[in-house]
Short mmCIF file of C-alpha atoms in Angstrom, two decimals:
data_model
loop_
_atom_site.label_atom_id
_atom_site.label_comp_id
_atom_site.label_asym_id
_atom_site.label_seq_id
_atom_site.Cartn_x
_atom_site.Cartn_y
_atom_site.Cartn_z
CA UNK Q 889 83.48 -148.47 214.85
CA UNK Q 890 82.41 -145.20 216.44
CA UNK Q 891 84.39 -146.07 219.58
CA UNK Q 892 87.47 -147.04 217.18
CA UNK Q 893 86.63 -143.56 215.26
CA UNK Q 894 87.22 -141.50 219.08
CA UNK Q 895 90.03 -143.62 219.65
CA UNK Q 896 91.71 -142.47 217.10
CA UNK Q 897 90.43 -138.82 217.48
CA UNK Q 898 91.97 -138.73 220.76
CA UNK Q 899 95.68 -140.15 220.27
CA UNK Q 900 95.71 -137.93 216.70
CA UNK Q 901 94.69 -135.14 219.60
CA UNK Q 902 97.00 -135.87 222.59
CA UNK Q 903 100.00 -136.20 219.83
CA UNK Q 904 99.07 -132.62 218.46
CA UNK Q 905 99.04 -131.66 222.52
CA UNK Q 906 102.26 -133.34 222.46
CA UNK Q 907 104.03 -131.50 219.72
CA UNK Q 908 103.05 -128.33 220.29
CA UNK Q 909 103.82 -128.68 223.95
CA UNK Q 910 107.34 -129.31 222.84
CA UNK Q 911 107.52 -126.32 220.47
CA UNK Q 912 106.26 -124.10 223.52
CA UNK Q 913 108.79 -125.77 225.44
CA UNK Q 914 111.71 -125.07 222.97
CA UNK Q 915 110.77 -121.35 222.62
CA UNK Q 916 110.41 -120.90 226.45
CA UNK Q 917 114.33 -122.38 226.52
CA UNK Q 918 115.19 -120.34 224.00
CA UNK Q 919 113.23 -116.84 225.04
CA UNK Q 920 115.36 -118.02 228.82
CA UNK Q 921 118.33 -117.88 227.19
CA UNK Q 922 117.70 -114.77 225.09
CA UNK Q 923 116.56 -112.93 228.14
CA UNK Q 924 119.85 -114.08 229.98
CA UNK Q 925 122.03 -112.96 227.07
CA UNK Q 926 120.14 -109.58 227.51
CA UNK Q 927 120.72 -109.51 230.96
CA UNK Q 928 124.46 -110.15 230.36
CA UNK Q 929 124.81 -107.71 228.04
CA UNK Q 930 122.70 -104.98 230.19
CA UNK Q 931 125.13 -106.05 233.19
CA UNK Q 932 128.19 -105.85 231.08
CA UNK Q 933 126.96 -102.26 229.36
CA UNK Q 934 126.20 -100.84 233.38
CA UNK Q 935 129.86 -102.30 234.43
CA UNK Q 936 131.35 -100.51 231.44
CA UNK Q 937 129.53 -97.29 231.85
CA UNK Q 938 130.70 -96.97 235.29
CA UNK Q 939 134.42 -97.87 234.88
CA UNK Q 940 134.34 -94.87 232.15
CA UNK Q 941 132.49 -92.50 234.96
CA UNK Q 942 134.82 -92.98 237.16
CA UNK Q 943 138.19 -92.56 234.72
CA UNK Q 944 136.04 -89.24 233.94
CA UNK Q 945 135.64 -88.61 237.57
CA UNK Q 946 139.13 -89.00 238.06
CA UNK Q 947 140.30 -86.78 235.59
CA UNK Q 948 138.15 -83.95 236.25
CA UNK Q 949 139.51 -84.65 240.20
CA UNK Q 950 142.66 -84.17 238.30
CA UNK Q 951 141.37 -81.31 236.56
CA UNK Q 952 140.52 -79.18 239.89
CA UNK Q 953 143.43 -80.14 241.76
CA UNK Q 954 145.49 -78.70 238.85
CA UNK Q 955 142.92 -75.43 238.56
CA UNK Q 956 143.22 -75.15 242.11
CA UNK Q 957 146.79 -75.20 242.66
CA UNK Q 958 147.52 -72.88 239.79
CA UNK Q 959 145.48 -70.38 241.67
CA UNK Q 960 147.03 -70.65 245.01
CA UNK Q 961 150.57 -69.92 242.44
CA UNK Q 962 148.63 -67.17 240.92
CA UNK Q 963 147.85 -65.48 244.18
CA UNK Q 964 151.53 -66.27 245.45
CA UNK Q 965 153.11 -64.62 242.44
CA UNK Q 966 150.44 -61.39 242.74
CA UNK Q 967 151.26 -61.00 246.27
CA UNK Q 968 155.19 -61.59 245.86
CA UNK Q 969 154.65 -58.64 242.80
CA UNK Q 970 152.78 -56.31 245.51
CA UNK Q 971 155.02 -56.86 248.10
CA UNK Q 972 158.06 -56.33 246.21
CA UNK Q 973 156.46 -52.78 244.89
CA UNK Q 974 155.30 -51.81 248.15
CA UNK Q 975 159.05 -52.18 249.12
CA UNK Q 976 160.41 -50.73 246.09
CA UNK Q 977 158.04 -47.73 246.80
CA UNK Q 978 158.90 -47.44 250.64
CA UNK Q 979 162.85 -47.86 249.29
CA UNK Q 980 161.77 -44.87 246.92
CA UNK Q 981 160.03 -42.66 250.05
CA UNK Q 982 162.79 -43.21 251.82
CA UNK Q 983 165.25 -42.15 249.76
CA UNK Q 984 162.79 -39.15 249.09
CA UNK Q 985 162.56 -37.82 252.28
CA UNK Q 986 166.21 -38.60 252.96
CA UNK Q 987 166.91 -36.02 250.31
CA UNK Q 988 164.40 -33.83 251.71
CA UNK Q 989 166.62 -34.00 255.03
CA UNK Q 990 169.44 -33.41 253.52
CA UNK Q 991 168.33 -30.58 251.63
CA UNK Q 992 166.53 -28.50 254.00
#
């Protein structure tokens, strides 16, 4: 009777063991597949990120190309405006001391 009594003990033990090694099992599947949605997600997050850094990176390239050639015009137009008074001041010099010649 006693040995019936551990007998029984022991299968109504190794089925508990056996169910809630399945349970563990199911939530290790499903924590796997949680953590690899994650992971997905964290990969597709990163790859988005960096496609917007580099249309931002692009545009600010834009950006300084733009700046920069808007100074180079800058400092064309302020030397084209110097040079044409320099020679609108040697045209007036001239004429000035031509007048001086003329007069003296």
């Amino acid at each position: 009777v006693e040995a019936d009594n551990v007998e029984t003990k022991m299968t109504k033990l190794a089925a508990t063991q056996a169910t809630h090694s399945a349970q563990i099992q199911t939530r290790i599947a499903a924590m796997v597949v949680a953590v690899a949605k994650s992971q997905d997600a964290s990969d597709l997050a990163l790859e988005t990120m960096n496609h917007g850094l580099v249309g931002v990176e692009t545009q600010l390239n834009a950006t300084h190309r733009l700046q920069r050639q808007e100074q180079i015009d800058d400092s064309a137009r302020i030397r084209s405006k110097i040079n044409e008074g320099l020679t609108g001041l040697r045209a007036n010099m001239s004429i000035t001391l031509s007048d001086l010649a003329t007069s003296t």
